[in-house]
Amino acid sequence: MSRKNFVFTSESVSEGHPDKVCDRISDEVVDLFYREALEQGFDPWEVRVACETLATTNRVVIAGETRGPASVTPAKIEAAARKAIKDIGYEQAGFHWETAKIEILLHSQSADIAQGVDSGEQKEEGAGDQGIMFGYACDETPELLPAPIYYSHRILKLLADARHSGKEKALGPDAKSQVSVAYKNGKPVAATQIVVSHQHVDESLSSNDVLKLVKPYVRKALPKGWITADTVWHVNPTGKFFIGGPDGDAGLTGRKIIVDTYGGAAPHGGGAFSGKDPTKVDRSAAYAARYLAKNVVAAGLAKRCCIQLSYAIGVAQPLSIYVDTYGTGKVPEAKLEKALSKVMDLTPRGIRTHLNLNRPIYARTSAYGHFGRAAEKDGGFSWERTDLVKALKAAVK
């Protein structure tokens, strides 16, 4: 029997965290290739991007392999990177959108990889690599995401919005949050510990000054009654946090995979998302698995649902589909496994078609989680829709 009373913790990091700066730049490159493809008449199905970014003191290195329209020039990639850094808010001496040196080391995609993806098994588009991907959903929050990661993201998003609006001019772009959530009878009920480390642009601010500044946003982010007299606060616990971002610590694409997904409440296949076009199943199949898990929970077929998909490079069909509902399912898991492949084509092409992924929708995913966000009118976060509820109910009858 699983535990009903416990404390679980998840963390989030802001868009100005060094690794998130790199995720944003890498995803801006993906978006640039899709935007140019759509504008130039290049077939978006043929776009390939695998982009990694490194950032440190006043320096950015962008490397990887690509395929796409010739109109995507190094100058356009550099401009996209500078715009991303500016949007995040970096105009400090050690990392400035205008003066940072940007080196671009992108080259053409390997022909060996391309042949596996382009033709694949039986001339059908294959997966871009082998791997395992997980999707998860639960009924703890409105967006069917685990409460600790959902509220950790929400704290930082509210603080970022206040900074961008000019309301909180004392805040810098770099920040981290962490929420420890107490569960009683399996339900999240309170925050036992709250951690916020936030960069500040006024070097004279103390930890207590920052605590007073961030406290109202934390209270707004969490459900009413979650903060009690017993809640312990840790705000800038080491003291001053003036030097932040890539000037304080080097950043790399793909180093915050648990922040990007379920905060440790569910398994992770190991592959990062940012900087990858959706032929890479690390990204697209993880989105598909989340989409299916969310629809299972939204359909009332389980209170918790974890789905694993596995793929081999060049092979179109998933090698396996696994479902675990942690004893909360209304139908047998084996029945759900069969139903999933009926309601959605889980080949790489099928996923891209169903979720409409061949578009410039990725930079917005690079901070505050790839999951637990509302599906957007332009198709962004399409994997957060719950439009398979009816089909799933019919498939398991």
mmCIF file of C-alpha atoms in Angstrom:
data_model
loop_
_atom_site.group_PDB
_atom_site.id
_atom_site.type_symbol
_atom_site.label_atom_id
_atom_site.label_comp_id
_atom_site.label_asym_id
_atom_site.label_seq_id
_atom_site.Cartn_x
_atom_site.Cartn_y
_atom_site.Cartn_z
ATOM 1 C CA MET A 1 0.000 0.000 0.000
ATOM 2 C CA SER A 2 1.381 3.420 -0.945
ATOM 3 C CA ARG A 3 1.928 6.053 1.745
ATOM 4 C CA LYS A 4 -0.867 8.546 2.364
ATOM 5 C CA ASN A 5 0.950 11.006 4.651
ATOM 6 C CA PHE A 6 4.311 12.404 3.585
ATOM 7 C CA VAL A 7 6.209 15.510 2.462
ATOM 8 C CA PHE A 8 7.419 15.833 -1.143
ATOM 9 C CA THR A 9 9.589 18.606 -2.596
ATOM 10 C CA SER A 10 10.101 19.977 -6.112
ATOM 11 C CA GLU A 11 12.139 22.889 -7.422
ATOM 12 C CA SER A 12 11.865 25.323 -10.309
ATOM 13 C CA VAL A 13 14.262 27.821 -11.841
ATOM 14 C CA SER A 14 13.516 31.092 -13.612
ATOM 15 C CA GLU A 15 14.085 32.049 -17.242
ATOM 16 C CA GLY A 16 17.234 33.873 -16.108
ATOM 17 C CA HIS A 17 18.859 30.787 -14.615
ATOM 18 C CA PRO A 18 22.038 30.072 -16.637
ATOM 19 C CA ASP A 19 20.775 26.712 -17.916
ATOM 20 C CA LYS A 20 17.404 28.225 -18.823
ATOM 21 C CA VAL A 21 19.086 31.023 -20.767
ATOM 22 C CA CYS A 22 20.701 28.279 -22.833
ATOM 23 C CA ASP A 23 17.425 26.373 -23.231
ATOM 24 C CA ARG A 24 15.762 29.574 -24.450
ATOM 25 C CA ILE A 25 18.465 30.301 -27.011
ATOM 26 C CA SER A 26 18.429 26.717 -28.303
ATOM 27 C CA ASP A 27 14.653 26.781 -28.673
ATOM 28 C CA GLU A 28 14.828 30.172 -30.402
ATOM 29 C CA VAL A 29 17.026 28.473 -33.007
ATOM 30 C CA VAL A 30 14.402 25.738 -33.491
ATOM 31 C CA ASP A 31 11.698 28.380 -33.872
ATOM 32 C CA LEU A 32 13.830 30.365 -36.297
ATOM 33 C CA PHE A 33 14.201 27.373 -38.606
ATOM 34 C CA TYR A 34 10.450 26.704 -38.574
ATOM 35 C CA ARG A 35 9.575 30.385 -39.027
ATOM 36 C CA GLU A 36 11.913 30.733 -41.977
ATOM 37 C CA ALA A 37 10.706 27.452 -43.476
ATOM 38 C CA LEU A 38 7.094 28.636 -43.402
ATOM 39 C CA GLU A 39 8.037 32.023 -44.850
ATOM 40 C CA GLN A 40 10.387 30.713 -47.545
ATOM 41 C CA GLY A 41 8.298 27.770 -48.778
ATOM 42 C CA PHE A 42 10.700 25.177 -47.362
ATOM 43 C CA ASP A 43 8.888 21.990 -46.351
ATOM 44 C CA PRO A 44 8.641 22.153 -42.520
ATOM 45 C CA TRP A 45 8.613 18.338 -42.434
ATOM 46 C CA GLU A 46 12.226 18.495 -43.623
ATOM 47 C CA VAL A 47 13.492 20.815 -40.859
ATOM 48 C CA ARG A 48 16.053 19.249 -38.532
ATOM 49 C CA VAL A 49 17.605 20.990 -35.527
ATOM 50 C CA ALA A 50 19.747 19.643 -32.698
ATOM 51 C CA CYS A 51 21.118 22.746 -31.010
ATOM 52 C CA GLU A 52 23.167 23.030 -27.828
ATOM 53 C CA THR A 53 24.090 26.308 -26.140
ATOM 54 C CA LEU A 54 26.785 27.152 -23.598
ATOM 55 C CA ALA A 55 26.749 30.469 -21.745
ATOM 56 C CA THR A 56 29.309 31.978 -19.388
ATOM 57 C CA THR A 57 30.614 35.442 -18.579
ATOM 58 C CA ASN A 58 29.783 37.597 -21.613
ATOM 59 C CA ARG A 59 30.077 34.652 -23.979
ATOM 60 C CA VAL A 60 27.616 32.334 -25.727
ATOM 61 C CA VAL A 61 28.540 29.306 -27.849
ATOM 62 C CA ILE A 62 25.850 27.741 -30.059
ATOM 63 C CA ALA A 63 26.698 24.325 -31.534
ATOM 64 C CA GLY A 64 24.948 21.402 -33.183
ATOM 65 C CA GLU A 65 23.544 20.221 -36.485
ATOM 66 C CA THR A 66 20.709 21.535 -38.613
ATOM 67 C CA ARG A 67 18.852 21.180 -41.890
ATOM 68 C CA GLY A 68 16.530 23.827 -43.230
ATOM 69 C CA PRO A 69 16.121 26.875 -45.460
ATOM 70 C CA ALA A 70 19.290 28.645 -46.585
ATOM 71 C CA SER A 71 17.770 31.904 -45.361
ATOM 72 C CA VAL A 72 18.716 30.925 -41.797
ATOM 73 C CA THR A 73 22.078 32.642 -41.605
ATOM 74 C CA PRO A 74 24.540 32.954 -38.721
ATOM 75 C CA ALA A 75 23.568 36.636 -38.497
ATOM 76 C CA LYS A 76 19.907 35.725 -37.948
ATOM 77 C CA ILE A 77 20.835 33.111 -35.350
ATOM 78 C CA GLU A 78 22.977 35.645 -33.503
ATOM 79 C CA ALA A 79 20.171 38.205 -33.628
ATOM 80 C CA ALA A 80 17.707 35.639 -32.227
ATOM 81 C CA ALA A 81 20.108 34.837 -29.377
ATOM 82 C CA ARG A 82 20.637 38.498 -28.509
ATOM 83 C CA LYS A 83 16.902 39.155 -28.543
ATOM 84 C CA ALA A 84 16.315 36.200 -26.204
ATOM 85 C CA ILE A 85 18.933 37.477 -23.736
ATOM 86 C CA LYS A 86 17.396 40.947 -23.877
ATOM 87 C CA ASP A 87 13.859 39.597 -23.370
ATOM 88 C CA ILE A 88 15.023 37.690 -20.291
ATOM 89 C CA GLY A 89 16.460 40.932 -18.941
ATOM 90 C CA TYR A 90 20.236 40.634 -18.970
ATOM 91 C CA GLU A 91 21.898 44.029 -19.178
ATOM 92 C CA GLN A 92 24.532 43.538 -16.476
ATOM 93 C CA ALA A 93 28.260 44.023 -16.808
ATOM 94 C CA GLY A 94 29.088 40.310 -16.786
ATOM 95 C CA PHE A 95 26.345 39.264 -19.204
ATOM 96 C CA HIS A 96 24.753 41.803 -21.529
ATOM 97 C CA TRP A 97 22.576 41.089 -24.564
ATOM 98 C CA GLU A 98 24.378 43.728 -26.593
ATOM 99 C CA THR A 99 28.022 43.071 -25.763
ATOM 100 C CA ALA A 100 28.256 39.315 -25.123
ATOM 101 C CA LYS A 101 30.392 37.515 -27.692
ATOM 102 C CA ILE A 102 28.328 34.926 -29.578
ATOM 103 C CA GLU A 103 30.030 32.074 -31.442
ATOM 104 C CA ILE A 104 27.988 29.896 -33.810
ATOM 105 C CA LEU A 105 29.244 26.381 -34.565
ATOM 106 C CA LEU A 106 26.235 24.803 -36.300
ATOM 107 C CA HIS A 107 26.788 22.364 -39.178
ATOM 108 C CA SER A 108 24.699 20.146 -41.444
ATOM 109 C CA GLN A 109 22.909 17.127 -40.009
ATOM 110 C CA SER A 110 24.696 13.787 -40.284
ATOM 111 C CA ALA A 111 23.645 11.865 -43.397
ATOM 112 C CA ASP A 112 23.635 8.642 -41.349
ATOM 113 C CA ILE A 113 21.077 10.045 -38.915
ATOM 114 C CA ALA A 114 19.088 11.683 -41.692
ATOM 115 C CA GLN A 115 18.582 8.435 -43.598
ATOM 116 C CA GLY A 116 17.123 6.720 -40.554
ATOM 117 C CA VAL A 117 14.664 9.521 -39.879
ATOM 118 C CA ASP A 118 13.754 10.317 -43.470
ATOM 119 C CA SER A 119 13.077 6.776 -44.649
ATOM 120 C CA GLY A 120 13.164 4.528 -41.633
ATOM 121 C CA GLU A 121 11.665 1.095 -41.419
ATOM 122 C CA GLN A 122 9.564 0.169 -44.482
ATOM 123 C CA LYS A 123 10.066 3.667 -45.958
ATOM 124 C CA GLU A 124 8.126 5.201 -43.069
ATOM 125 C CA GLU A 125 9.615 8.090 -41.130
ATOM 126 C CA GLY A 126 11.555 6.634 -38.223
ATOM 127 C CA ALA A 127 12.375 7.940 -34.775
ATOM 128 C CA GLY A 128 15.321 10.324 -34.567
ATOM 129 C CA ASP A 129 16.972 8.227 -31.878
ATOM 130 C CA GLN A 130 16.411 5.336 -29.510
ATOM 131 C CA GLY A 131 15.135 6.062 -26.032
ATOM 132 C CA ILE A 132 12.415 5.905 -23.421
ATOM 133 C CA MET A 133 9.949 8.712 -22.680
ATOM 134 C CA PHE A 134 7.498 9.182 -19.823
ATOM 135 C CA GLY A 135 4.291 11.149 -19.454
ATOM 136 C CA TYR A 136 2.461 11.757 -16.201
ATOM 137 C CA ALA A 137 -0.718 13.368 -14.901
ATOM 138 C CA CYS A 138 -2.550 13.480 -11.587
ATOM 139 C CA ASP A 139 -5.564 15.247 -10.135
ATOM 140 C CA GLU A 140 -3.665 17.397 -7.608
ATOM 141 C CA THR A 141 -3.925 20.690 -9.527
ATOM 142 C CA PRO A 142 -6.236 22.248 -12.151
ATOM 143 C CA GLU A 143 -3.716 21.501 -14.905
ATOM 144 C CA LEU A 144 -3.303 17.882 -13.701
ATOM 145 C CA LEU A 145 0.321 18.397 -12.697
ATOM 146 C CA PRO A 146 1.885 17.412 -9.341
ATOM 147 C CA ALA A 147 1.389 20.193 -6.785
ATOM 148 C CA PRO A 148 5.044 20.725 -5.711
ATOM 149 C CA ILE A 149 6.349 21.475 -9.229
ATOM 150 C CA TYR A 150 3.185 23.341 -10.281
ATOM 151 C CA TYR A 151 3.443 25.816 -7.415
ATOM 152 C CA SER A 152 7.232 26.109 -7.625
ATOM 153 C CA HIS A 153 6.798 27.248 -11.232
ATOM 154 C CA ARG A 154 3.961 29.586 -10.295
ATOM 155 C CA ILE A 155 6.029 31.416 -7.677
ATOM 156 C CA LEU A 156 8.776 32.249 -10.163
ATOM 157 C CA LYS A 157 6.365 33.123 -12.973
ATOM 158 C CA LEU A 158 4.570 35.679 -10.789
ATOM 159 C CA LEU A 159 7.894 37.194 -9.736
ATOM 160 C CA ALA A 160 9.097 37.306 -13.356
ATOM 161 C CA ASP A 161 5.897 39.004 -14.487
ATOM 162 C CA ALA A 162 6.330 41.620 -11.764
ATOM 163 C CA ARG A 163 9.943 42.202 -12.811
ATOM 164 C CA HIS A 164 9.101 42.508 -16.500
ATOM 165 C CA SER A 165 6.249 44.937 -15.767
ATOM 166 C CA GLY A 166 8.631 47.216 -13.898
ATOM 167 C CA LYS A 167 6.772 46.768 -10.621
ATOM 168 C CA GLU A 168 9.716 45.041 -8.931
ATOM 169 C CA LYS A 169 12.773 46.857 -10.235
ATOM 170 C CA ALA A 170 14.984 45.480 -7.471
ATOM 171 C CA LEU A 171 14.819 41.945 -8.882
ATOM 172 C CA GLY A 172 17.281 40.434 -11.352
ATOM 173 C CA PRO A 173 16.539 37.677 -13.886
ATOM 174 C CA ASP A 174 18.144 34.716 -12.076
ATOM 175 C CA ALA A 175 16.060 32.857 -9.493
ATOM 176 C CA LYS A 176 15.216 29.459 -8.017
ATOM 177 C CA SER A 177 12.293 28.229 -5.956
ATOM 178 C CA GLN A 178 11.505 25.076 -4.019
ATOM 179 C CA VAL A 179 8.316 24.010 -2.276
ATOM 180 C CA SER A 180 7.959 21.143 0.197
ATOM 181 C CA VAL A 181 4.341 19.999 0.220
ATOM 182 C CA ALA A 182 2.684 18.024 3.006
ATOM 183 C CA TYR A 183 0.252 15.317 1.870
ATOM 184 C CA LYS A 184 -2.499 13.958 4.099
ATOM 185 C CA ASN A 185 -4.561 10.993 2.966
ATOM 186 C CA GLY A 186 -2.776 11.314 -0.391
ATOM 187 C CA LYS A 187 -3.859 14.949 -0.954
ATOM 188 C CA PRO A 188 -1.584 18.032 -0.909
ATOM 189 C CA VAL A 189 -2.635 20.304 1.966
ATOM 190 C CA ALA A 190 0.175 22.649 3.030
ATOM 191 C CA ALA A 191 3.636 24.036 2.341
ATOM 192 C CA THR A 192 6.030 22.990 5.091
ATOM 193 C CA GLN A 193 9.159 24.627 3.645
ATOM 194 C CA ILE A 194 9.548 27.361 1.021
ATOM 195 C CA VAL A 195 12.865 28.239 -0.614
ATOM 196 C CA VAL A 196 13.357 31.232 -2.888
ATOM 197 C CA SER A 197 16.765 32.419 -4.041
ATOM 198 C CA HIS A 198 16.406 35.548 -6.157
ATOM 199 C CA GLN A 199 18.994 37.758 -7.791
ATOM 200 C CA HIS A 200 18.733 41.448 -6.865
ATOM 201 C CA VAL A 201 20.169 44.432 -8.734
ATOM 202 C CA ASP A 202 20.737 46.534 -5.617
ATOM 203 C CA GLU A 203 23.847 45.122 -3.976
ATOM 204 C CA SER A 204 22.901 46.539 -0.570
ATOM 205 C CA LEU A 205 19.751 44.401 -0.169
ATOM 206 C CA SER A 206 19.815 41.851 2.637
ATOM 207 C CA SER A 207 18.141 38.447 2.738
ATOM 208 C CA ASN A 208 15.430 39.960 4.917
ATOM 209 C CA ASP A 209 14.832 42.720 2.361
ATOM 210 C CA VAL A 210 14.352 40.133 -0.375
ATOM 211 C CA LEU A 211 12.101 38.060 1.906
ATOM 212 C CA LYS A 212 9.775 41.047 2.360
ATOM 213 C CA LEU A 213 9.769 41.598 -1.388
ATOM 214 C CA VAL A 214 8.983 38.030 -2.496
ATOM 215 C CA LYS A 215 6.618 36.965 0.288
ATOM 216 C CA PRO A 216 3.436 38.494 -1.224
ATOM 217 C CA TYR A 217 4.065 36.703 -4.530
ATOM 218 C CA VAL A 218 4.608 33.363 -2.818
ATOM 219 C CA ARG A 219 1.366 33.806 -0.877
ATOM 220 C CA LYS A 220 -0.462 34.631 -4.091
ATOM 221 C CA ALA A 221 1.025 31.610 -5.875
ATOM 222 C CA LEU A 222 -0.021 29.013 -3.294
ATOM 223 C CA PRO A 223 -3.541 27.880 -2.432
ATOM 224 C CA LYS A 224 -5.271 29.656 0.451
ATOM 225 C CA GLY A 225 -4.375 28.117 3.781
ATOM 226 C CA TRP A 226 -1.207 26.396 2.589
ATOM 227 C CA ILE A 227 1.089 28.865 4.347
ATOM 228 C CA THR A 228 0.744 28.514 8.105
ATOM 229 C CA ALA A 229 2.594 29.599 11.229
ATOM 230 C CA ASP A 230 4.598 26.375 10.899
ATOM 231 C CA THR A 231 5.792 27.080 7.350
ATOM 232 C CA VAL A 232 9.557 27.622 7.285
ATOM 233 C CA TRP A 233 10.945 30.234 4.882
ATOM 234 C CA HIS A 234 14.430 30.219 3.314
ATOM 235 C CA VAL A 235 14.915 33.319 1.136
ATOM 236 C CA ASN A 236 18.432 33.967 -0.200
ATOM 237 C CA PRO A 237 19.689 31.772 2.656
ATOM 238 C CA THR A 238 23.373 32.309 1.823
ATOM 239 C CA GLY A 239 22.975 36.086 1.906
ATOM 240 C CA LYS A 240 23.663 38.376 -1.050
ATOM 241 C CA PHE A 241 22.672 37.237 -4.562
ATOM 242 C CA PHE A 242 23.900 40.106 -6.705
ATOM 243 C CA ILE A 243 26.004 38.310 -9.328
ATOM 244 C CA GLY A 244 23.652 36.033 -11.241
ATOM 245 C CA GLY A 245 23.029 34.315 -14.544
ATOM 246 C CA PRO A 246 25.858 33.035 -16.755
ATOM 247 C CA ASP A 247 28.250 35.507 -15.117
ATOM 248 C CA GLY A 248 27.792 33.741 -11.798
ATOM 249 C CA ASP A 249 27.626 30.166 -13.078
ATOM 250 C CA ALA A 250 27.995 28.705 -16.571
ATOM 251 C CA GLY A 251 24.849 27.395 -18.259
ATOM 252 C CA LEU A 252 24.162 24.515 -20.661
ATOM 253 C CA THR A 253 21.150 23.389 -22.661
ATOM 254 C CA GLY A 254 19.270 20.421 -21.210
ATOM 255 C CA ARG A 255 20.485 20.437 -17.611
ATOM 256 C CA LYS A 256 17.103 21.053 -15.963
ATOM 257 C CA ILE A 257 15.107 18.045 -17.194
ATOM 258 C CA ILE A 258 13.343 17.434 -13.873
ATOM 259 C CA VAL A 259 12.330 21.097 -13.643
ATOM 260 C CA ASP A 260 11.022 20.788 -17.210
ATOM 261 C CA THR A 261 8.793 17.804 -16.411
ATOM 262 C CA TYR A 262 7.277 16.585 -13.131
ATOM 263 C CA GLY A 263 9.627 17.757 -10.407
ATOM 264 C CA GLY A 264 10.713 14.215 -9.561
ATOM 265 C CA ALA A 265 7.172 12.988 -8.901
ATOM 266 C CA ALA A 266 7.316 10.715 -11.956
ATOM 267 C CA PRO A 267 10.048 8.913 -13.935
ATOM 268 C CA HIS A 268 12.073 10.693 -16.604
ATOM 269 C CA GLY A 269 13.511 8.973 -19.651
ATOM 270 C CA GLY A 270 16.695 11.025 -19.493
ATOM 271 C CA GLY A 271 16.464 13.004 -22.724
ATOM 272 C CA ALA A 272 16.268 16.804 -22.686
ATOM 273 C CA PHE A 273 13.766 18.752 -24.794
ATOM 274 C CA SER A 274 15.103 22.196 -25.691
ATOM 275 C CA GLY A 275 16.994 22.713 -28.925
ATOM 276 C CA LYS A 276 15.445 19.674 -30.618
ATOM 277 C CA ASP A 277 13.009 19.587 -33.517
ATOM 278 C CA PRO A 278 10.084 17.172 -33.028
ATOM 279 C CA THR A 279 11.600 14.338 -35.080
ATOM 280 C CA LYS A 280 13.569 13.813 -31.881
ATOM 281 C CA VAL A 281 11.291 11.573 -29.842
ATOM 282 C CA ASP A 282 13.036 12.722 -26.661
ATOM 283 C CA ARG A 283 10.836 15.757 -27.107
ATOM 284 C CA SER A 284 7.819 14.817 -29.218
ATOM 285 C CA ALA A 285 7.113 11.421 -27.646
ATOM 286 C CA ALA A 286 7.451 12.895 -24.152
ATOM 287 C CA TYR A 287 4.851 15.456 -25.209
ATOM 288 C CA ALA A 288 2.647 12.674 -26.573
ATOM 289 C CA ALA A 289 2.988 10.635 -23.376
ATOM 290 C CA ARG A 290 2.000 13.651 -21.263
ATOM 291 C CA TYR A 291 -0.945 14.315 -23.602
ATOM 292 C CA LEU A 292 -2.216 10.760 -23.256
ATOM 293 C CA ALA A 293 -1.694 10.628 -19.478
ATOM 294 C CA LYS A 294 -3.499 13.935 -19.027
ATOM 295 C CA ASN A 295 -6.437 12.707 -21.083
ATOM 296 C CA VAL A 296 -6.614 9.470 -19.085
ATOM 297 C CA VAL A 297 -6.946 11.460 -15.853
ATOM 298 C CA ALA A 298 -9.278 14.051 -17.411
ATOM 299 C CA ALA A 299 -11.511 11.191 -18.594
ATOM 300 C CA GLY A 300 -11.828 9.944 -15.001
ATOM 301 C CA LEU A 301 -10.128 6.660 -15.877
ATOM 302 C CA ALA A 302 -7.510 7.170 -13.141
ATOM 303 C CA LYS A 303 -6.474 9.703 -10.511
ATOM 304 C CA ARG A 304 -2.793 9.217 -11.409
ATOM 305 C CA CYS A 305 -1.358 7.943 -14.659
ATOM 306 C CA CYS A 306 2.197 7.330 -15.847
ATOM 307 C CA ILE A 307 2.853 6.280 -19.445
ATOM 308 C CA GLN A 308 6.136 5.018 -20.899
ATOM 309 C CA LEU A 309 6.886 4.902 -24.631
ATOM 310 C CA SER A 310 10.059 3.455 -26.170
ATOM 311 C CA TYR A 311 11.581 3.879 -29.623
ATOM 312 C CA ALA A 312 14.513 2.758 -31.788
ATOM 313 C CA ILE A 313 16.267 5.018 -34.271
ATOM 314 C CA GLY A 314 14.846 4.644 -37.770
ATOM 315 C CA VAL A 315 11.872 2.595 -36.542
ATOM 316 C CA ALA A 316 8.477 4.247 -36.757
ATOM 317 C CA GLN A 317 6.271 2.321 -34.338
ATOM 318 C CA PRO A 318 6.972 2.492 -30.591
ATOM 319 C CA LEU A 319 8.627 -0.650 -29.293
ATOM 320 C CA SER A 320 6.476 -0.667 -26.170
ATOM 321 C CA ILE A 321 3.626 1.134 -24.422
ATOM 322 C CA TYR A 322 3.390 0.855 -20.640
ATOM 323 C CA VAL A 323 0.750 2.316 -18.296
ATOM 324 C CA ASP A 324 0.789 2.541 -14.497
ATOM 325 C CA THR A 325 -2.197 4.044 -12.667
ATOM 326 C CA TYR A 326 -0.819 3.357 -9.170
ATOM 327 C CA GLY A 327 -3.925 1.473 -8.115
ATOM 328 C CA THR A 328 -6.235 4.382 -8.981
ATOM 329 C CA GLY A 329 -7.408 3.099 -12.373
ATOM 330 C CA LYS A 330 -11.035 2.426 -13.255
ATOM 331 C CA VAL A 331 -10.049 -0.025 -16.013
ATOM 332 C CA PRO A 332 -7.182 -2.547 -16.276
ATOM 333 C CA GLU A 333 -3.868 -1.027 -17.311
ATOM 334 C CA ALA A 334 -3.430 -3.570 -20.118
ATOM 335 C CA LYS A 335 -6.711 -2.366 -21.560
ATOM 336 C CA LEU A 336 -5.523 1.245 -21.388
ATOM 337 C CA GLU A 337 -2.290 0.299 -23.158
ATOM 338 C CA LYS A 338 -4.257 -1.091 -26.101
ATOM 339 C CA ALA A 339 -6.594 1.907 -26.114
ATOM 340 C CA LEU A 340 -3.782 4.470 -26.368
ATOM 341 C CA SER A 341 -2.561 3.220 -29.741
ATOM 342 C CA LYS A 342 -6.160 3.282 -30.993
ATOM 343 C CA VAL A 343 -6.809 6.925 -30.157
ATOM 344 C CA MET A 344 -3.453 8.286 -31.373
ATOM 345 C CA ASP A 345 -0.881 7.382 -34.007
ATOM 346 C CA LEU A 346 2.303 7.146 -31.953
ATOM 347 C CA THR A 347 4.759 7.097 -34.847
ATOM 348 C CA PRO A 348 6.980 10.197 -34.997
ATOM 349 C CA ARG A 349 5.016 11.489 -38.009
ATOM 350 C CA GLY A 350 1.731 10.660 -36.317
ATOM 351 C CA ILE A 351 2.705 12.586 -33.192
ATOM 352 C CA ARG A 352 3.867 15.617 -35.154
ATOM 353 C CA THR A 353 0.643 15.591 -37.164
ATOM 354 C CA HIS A 354 -1.718 15.084 -34.228
ATOM 355 C CA LEU A 355 -0.093 17.757 -32.060
ATOM 356 C CA ASN A 356 0.802 20.060 -34.996
ATOM 357 C CA LEU A 357 4.429 20.323 -33.929
ATOM 358 C CA ASN A 358 6.051 21.560 -37.157
ATOM 359 C CA ARG A 359 5.788 25.184 -36.108
ATOM 360 C CA PRO A 360 7.696 27.879 -34.175
ATOM 361 C CA ILE A 361 6.135 27.169 -30.770
ATOM 362 C CA TYR A 362 9.135 26.114 -28.705
ATOM 363 C CA ALA A 363 10.866 29.153 -27.167
ATOM 364 C CA ARG A 364 7.872 29.668 -24.874
ATOM 365 C CA THR A 365 8.377 26.180 -23.407
ATOM 366 C CA SER A 366 11.939 26.844 -22.262
ATOM 367 C CA ALA A 367 11.055 28.155 -18.776
ATOM 368 C CA TYR A 368 8.429 27.371 -16.130
ATOM 369 C CA GLY A 369 7.849 23.843 -17.379
ATOM 370 C CA HIS A 370 6.862 22.122 -20.592
ATOM 371 C CA PHE A 371 3.760 20.747 -18.870
ATOM 372 C CA GLY A 372 0.963 22.086 -16.705
ATOM 373 C CA ARG A 373 0.261 25.040 -18.972
ATOM 374 C CA ALA A 374 -2.992 25.775 -20.779
ATOM 375 C CA ALA A 375 -3.088 24.920 -24.487
ATOM 376 C CA GLU A 376 -2.813 28.157 -26.472
ATOM 377 C CA LYS A 377 -4.987 29.408 -29.330
ATOM 378 C CA ASP A 378 -2.111 29.376 -31.820
ATOM 379 C CA GLY A 379 -1.389 25.721 -31.053
ATOM 380 C CA GLY A 380 1.315 26.199 -28.458
ATOM 381 C CA PHE A 381 1.238 23.547 -25.721
ATOM 382 C CA SER A 382 -1.093 21.443 -27.864
ATOM 383 C CA TRP A 383 -0.085 18.421 -25.756
ATOM 384 C CA GLU A 384 -1.994 19.999 -22.849
ATOM 385 C CA ARG A 385 -5.365 19.635 -24.570
ATOM 386 C CA THR A 386 -7.914 17.185 -23.168
ATOM 387 C CA ASP A 387 -9.679 16.480 -26.468
ATOM 388 C CA LEU A 388 -9.191 12.690 -26.346
ATOM 389 C CA VAL A 389 -11.501 12.141 -23.379
ATOM 390 C CA LYS A 390 -14.448 10.929 -25.440
ATOM 391 C CA ALA A 391 -12.312 8.697 -27.655
ATOM 392 C CA LEU A 392 -10.544 7.122 -24.667
ATOM 393 C CA LYS A 393 -13.818 6.338 -22.903
ATOM 394 C CA ALA A 394 -15.095 4.674 -26.048
ATOM 395 C CA ALA A 395 -11.844 2.723 -26.585
ATOM 396 C CA VAL A 396 -11.889 1.121 -23.125
ATOM 397 C CA LYS A 397 -15.548 0.034 -23.175
#
